[in-house]
């Protein structure tokens, strides 16, 4: 059976990896290839690169970054952030990415998912969803534009729609949990795993080793993504996997 | 010289990047002369079976690859490149393959409680002695596929358990197929590519 995946996320701006908390106090912390190689050595199962470059001119840099990383690091690479067209996807896949993650652009134009899946196969199209619980409507709302803009979309329904359109994987961030280090949003992922039959990557809220065990055991997600706990060296991937293994979760 | 057969498929360049990283002399080309003069061939592939066969046919590469297999040139098919080595595929109707290894490409059953595509790291189990089995036995490698090969047990070197036993490595003399992506499987994947190079040098086409 497939191993559960531990996935570090790297925020990339103009070809450099940035670290910060909630996009504040961003610091340049290094070269993407070197950091990716270090994660490969630690036992990461996949890497997600999030292009946080704000300008269109800067977007070419992410293609060069992926080209460089893919020449030195040999594991699955997913790229998200600022992908608006099939041509954007193609450029990244050609550079060595294995999957492209679409978020706001897919909300604005769901046809983008269909077109990408038709051209490259579902396995290349990840639907990234930023979701936040709305107690009044009793649903998770989808947010776009880096979580700044609320939409009326129900995240569970949007996930189903995305999969029906050909998304081969979901990368779902809980905005309620993101940055809190209080654990993953178990309820959100339980609802998602019931709703769709594609791999689901949980994101947002990882604070300690137990959080990873909890989300895999309680919600049966396929992967768990984290940024700060790995970047700042609070947890090592090896320690996380060691505890997962002790709890009967299959890891590499 | 290893020739990576260039027929406009997805992961060609990633395979080349891995060979370059390992300093294994290689060339990406569709030139029949170079293919038939190669010490070893790699047939990569991502995407749909029929489209891949169409691309090989457009480039008139089908008889060339068949001739290379016949002459005993070591061939390594990766992912879809492995599936192309077989007689036919049932993906979107029925499409003839290269017909080098007997067998057919069938869908992974969806009624076994597993997700399709089979995407992620899965553990190989060697079922026969083989230089590649030594590298990959009990190791996790990276898979992305919705179809798998149904073939004679004698051809299967290693499998993964995914509801059904999926052949992860197959071999018929000088022709090897790998269902996973060694170029995306970290250190162990790179070790497999290095082993293929050693097998070429040792002209070790026979089973141990």
Coordinates of N, CA, C and O in Angstrom, one line a residue, chain A residues 1-3 5 40 44-46 66-67 70-77 94-99 123 168-169 193 197-200 220 222 250-252, chain B residues 10 13-14 17-19 21 46-47 51 110 113-123 140-144 161-163 182-187 190:
Chain A
X1 N 0.8 -1.2 0.0 CA 0.0 0.0 0.0 C 0.9 1.2 0.0 O 2.0 1.2 0.4
X2 N 0.3 2.3 -0.4 CA 1.0 3.6 -0.5 C 1.4 4.1 0.8 O 0.7 4.0 1.8
X3 N 2.6 4.7 0.9 CA 3.1 5.3 2.1 C 2.4 6.7 2.2 O 2.1 7.3 1.2
X5 N 2.5 10.5 2.8 CA 3.5 11.5 2.4 C 3.7 12.6 3.4 O 2.7 13.2 3.9
X40 N 15.4 16.5 0.8 CA 15.4 15.1 0.2 C 16.3 14.2 1.1 O 15.9 13.1 1.3
X44 N 12.0 13.7 2.9 CA 10.8 14.3 2.4 C 10.3 13.4 1.3 O 11.1 12.9 0.5
X45 N 9.0 13.3 1.1 CA 8.4 12.4 0.1 C 8.0 13.2 -1.1 O 7.8 12.7 -2.2
X46 N 8.0 14.5 -1.0 CA 7.5 15.4 -2.1 C 7.8 16.8 -1.6 O 7.9 17.1 -0.4
X66 N 12.5 25.9 -10.8 CA 12.1 24.5 -10.9 C 13.1 23.8 -11.8 O 13.5 22.6 -11.5
X67 N 13.6 24.4 -12.8 CA 14.6 23.8 -13.7 C 15.8 23.4 -12.9 O 16.4 22.3 -13.1
X70 N 15.1 20.6 -10.3 CA 14.8 19.3 -10.9 C 16.1 18.7 -11.4 O 16.1 17.5 -11.8
X71 N 17.2 19.5 -11.6 CA 18.5 18.9 -12.0 C 19.3 18.3 -10.9 O 20.2 17.6 -11.2
X72 N 18.9 18.6 -9.7 CA 19.7 18.1 -8.5 C 18.9 17.3 -7.5 O 19.4 16.6 -6.7
X73 N 17.5 17.4 -7.6 CA 16.7 16.8 -6.6 C 15.7 15.9 -7.3 O 15.0 16.3 -8.2
X74 N 15.7 14.6 -6.9 CA 14.9 13.6 -7.7 C 13.8 13.0 -6.9 O 13.8 11.9 -6.4
X75 N 12.8 13.9 -6.7 CA 11.5 13.4 -6.1 C 10.4 14.2 -6.7 O 10.6 15.2 -7.4
X76 N 9.1 13.9 -6.4 CA 8.0 14.6 -7.0 C 8.0 16.1 -6.5 O 8.2 16.4 -5.4
X77 N 7.8 17.0 -7.5 CA 7.8 18.4 -7.2 C 6.4 19.0 -7.7 O 6.0 18.8 -8.8
X94 N 7.4 21.3 -18.1 CA 8.6 21.1 -19.0 C 9.9 21.4 -18.2 O 10.9 20.8 -18.4
X95 N 9.8 22.3 -17.2 CA 11.0 22.6 -16.4 C 11.3 21.5 -15.4 O 12.4 21.5 -14.8
X96 N 10.4 20.6 -15.2 CA 10.7 19.5 -14.3 C 9.7 19.3 -13.2 O 9.8 18.3 -12.4
X97 N 8.7 20.1 -13.1 CA 7.6 19.9 -12.1 C 6.8 18.7 -12.5 O 6.7 18.3 -13.7
X98 N 6.3 18.0 -11.5 CA 5.5 16.8 -11.7 C 4.0 17.2 -11.7 O 3.2 16.5 -12.3
X99 N 3.7 18.2 -10.9 CA 2.3 18.6 -10.7 C 2.2 20.1 -10.6 O 3.2 20.7 -10.1
X123 N -3.2 13.5 -13.1 CA -2.1 13.4 -12.1 C -1.2 14.7 -12.0 O -0.5 14.9 -11.1
X168 N -6.6 15.7 -10.0 CA -6.1 14.4 -9.6 C -5.7 14.4 -8.1 O -5.4 13.3 -7.6
X169 N -5.7 15.5 -7.5 CA -5.3 15.6 -6.1 C -5.8 16.9 -5.5 O -6.0 17.9 -6.3
X193 N -12.4 13.5 2.8 CA -12.1 12.1 2.4 C -13.4 11.3 2.1 O -13.4 10.4 1.3
X197 N -12.6 10.7 -4.0 CA -11.8 9.6 -4.0 C -10.4 9.8 -4.7 O -9.9 9.0 -5.4
X198 N -9.9 11.1 -4.5 CA -8.6 11.4 -5.0 C -7.7 11.6 -3.8 O -8.3 11.9 -2.7
X199 N -6.4 11.6 -3.9 CA -5.5 11.9 -2.7 C -5.8 13.3 -2.2 O -6.0 14.2 -3.0
X200 N -5.7 13.4 -0.9 CA -5.9 14.7 -0.2 C -4.7 15.0 0.6 O -4.2 14.2 1.4
X220 N -7.5 10.0 7.6 CA -7.0 9.1 6.5 C -6.6 10.0 5.3 O -6.9 9.5 4.1
X222 N -3.8 11.5 2.6 CA -2.7 10.9 1.9 C -1.4 11.5 2.2 O -0.3 10.9 2.1
X250 N 1.8 3.7 7.6 CA 2.9 3.3 6.6 C 3.6 4.5 6.1 O 3.0 5.4 5.6
X251 N 4.9 4.6 6.4 CA 5.7 5.7 5.8 C 6.9 5.1 5.1 O 7.3 3.9 5.4
X252 N 7.6 5.9 4.3 CA 8.7 5.4 3.6 C 9.9 5.3 4.5 O 10.2 6.2 5.2
Chain B
X10 N 6.2 13.4 -21.7 CA 6.4 14.3 -20.6 C 7.7 14.2 -19.8 O 8.4 15.2 -19.7
X13 N 12.8 14.7 -20.2 CA 13.9 15.6 -19.7 C 14.3 15.3 -18.3 O 15.4 15.5 -17.9
X14 N 13.3 14.8 -17.5 CA 13.6 14.4 -16.1 C 14.5 13.2 -16.1 O 15.4 13.1 -15.2
X17 N 17.9 14.5 -17.0 CA 18.5 15.2 -15.8 C 19.1 14.2 -14.8 O 20.2 14.5 -14.3
X18 N 18.4 13.1 -14.6 CA 18.9 12.1 -13.6 C 20.2 11.5 -14.2 O 21.2 11.3 -13.4
X19 N 20.2 11.2 -15.5 CA 21.5 10.6 -16.0 C 22.6 11.6 -16.0 O 23.7 11.2 -15.7
X21 N 23.0 14.0 -13.9 CA 23.4 14.1 -12.5 C 24.3 13.0 -12.1 O 25.3 13.2 -11.3
X46 N 5.1 9.4 -20.3 CA 4.1 9.8 -19.4 C 2.9 10.1 -20.3 O 3.1 10.6 -21.4
X47 N 1.7 9.8 -19.8 CA 0.5 10.2 -20.6 C -0.2 9.0 -21.1 O -0.2 7.9 -20.5
X51 N -1.6 7.9 -27.7 CA -0.9 9.1 -28.1 C 0.6 8.8 -28.2 O 1.3 9.2 -29.2
X110 N -11.1 -0.5 -9.7 CA -11.4 0.6 -8.8 C -12.3 0.1 -7.6 O -12.6 0.8 -6.7
X113 N -11.3 -0.7 -3.2 CA -11.1 0.3 -2.1 C -9.8 1.1 -2.2 O -9.3 1.7 -1.2
X114 N -9.1 1.0 -3.4 CA -7.9 1.8 -3.5 C -8.2 3.0 -4.5 O -9.1 2.9 -5.3
X115 N -7.4 4.0 -4.3 CA -7.6 5.2 -5.2 C -6.9 5.0 -6.5 O -5.8 4.4 -6.5
X116 N -7.5 5.4 -7.6 CA -6.9 5.4 -8.9 C -6.8 6.8 -9.5 O -7.9 7.4 -9.4
X117 N -5.7 7.3 -10.0 CA -4.4 6.6 -10.2 C -3.7 6.2 -8.9 O -4.0 6.7 -7.8
X118 N -2.9 5.2 -9.1 CA -2.0 4.7 -8.0 C -0.8 5.7 -8.0 O 0.0 5.7 -8.9
X119 N -0.9 6.6 -7.1 CA 0.1 7.8 -7.1 C 0.7 7.9 -5.7 O 0.0 8.2 -4.7
X120 N 2.0 7.8 -5.7 CA 2.8 8.0 -4.5 C 3.9 6.9 -4.3 O 4.2 6.2 -5.3
X121 N 4.4 6.8 -3.1 CA 5.5 5.9 -2.8 C 5.0 4.5 -2.4 O 4.2 4.5 -1.5
X122 N 5.4 3.5 -3.1 CA 4.9 2.2 -2.7 C 6.1 1.2 -2.6 O 7.2 1.5 -3.3
X123 N 5.9 0.1 -1.9 CA 7.0 -0.8 -1.6 C 7.1 -2.0 -2.5 O 6.2 -2.7 -2.7
X140 N 10.8 1.6 -1.2 CA 9.7 2.5 -1.7 C 10.2 3.3 -2.9 O 11.2 3.8 -2.9
X141 N 9.3 3.3 -4.0 CA 9.6 4.1 -5.2 C 8.4 4.8 -5.6 O 7.3 4.5 -5.1
X142 N 8.5 5.8 -6.5 CA 7.4 6.7 -6.8 C 6.6 6.2 -8.0 O 7.2 6.1 -9.1
X143 N 5.4 6.0 -7.8 CA 4.5 5.5 -8.9 C 3.5 6.6 -9.3 O 3.0 7.3 -8.4
X144 N 3.1 6.7 -10.5 CA 2.0 7.4 -11.0 C 1.4 6.7 -12.2 O 1.9 6.8 -13.3
X161 N 1.9 -4.4 -3.9 CA 0.6 -4.8 -3.5 C -0.4 -3.6 -3.5 O -0.2 -2.7 -2.6
X162 N -1.3 -3.5 -4.4 CA -2.2 -2.4 -4.5 C -3.6 -2.9 -4.7 O -4.3 -2.6 -5.7
X163 N -4.1 -3.8 -3.8 CA -5.3 -4.5 -4.1 C -5.1 -5.7 -5.0 O -5.4 -6.8 -4.7
X182 N 12.1 5.8 -11.6 CA 13.4 5.9 -10.9 C 14.0 7.3 -10.8 O 14.6 7.7 -9.8
X183 N 13.7 8.1 -11.8 CA 14.2 9.5 -11.8 C 13.4 10.4 -10.8 O 13.8 11.6 -10.7
X184 N 12.4 9.8 -10.2 CA 11.7 10.6 -9.1 C 11.7 9.9 -7.8 O 10.9 10.2 -6.9
X185 N 12.5 8.8 -7.7 CA 12.5 8.0 -6.5 C 13.7 8.1 -5.6 O 14.2 7.2 -4.9
X186 N 14.3 9.3 -5.6 CA 15.4 9.6 -4.7 C 16.6 8.8 -4.9 O 16.9 8.3 -6.0
X187 N 17.3 8.5 -3.8 CA 18.6 7.8 -3.9 C 18.5 6.4 -4.5 O 19.3 6.0 -5.3
X190 N 18.0 6.5 -8.2 CA 19.3 6.8 -8.9 C 20.2 5.6 -8.9 O 20.9 5.3 -9.9

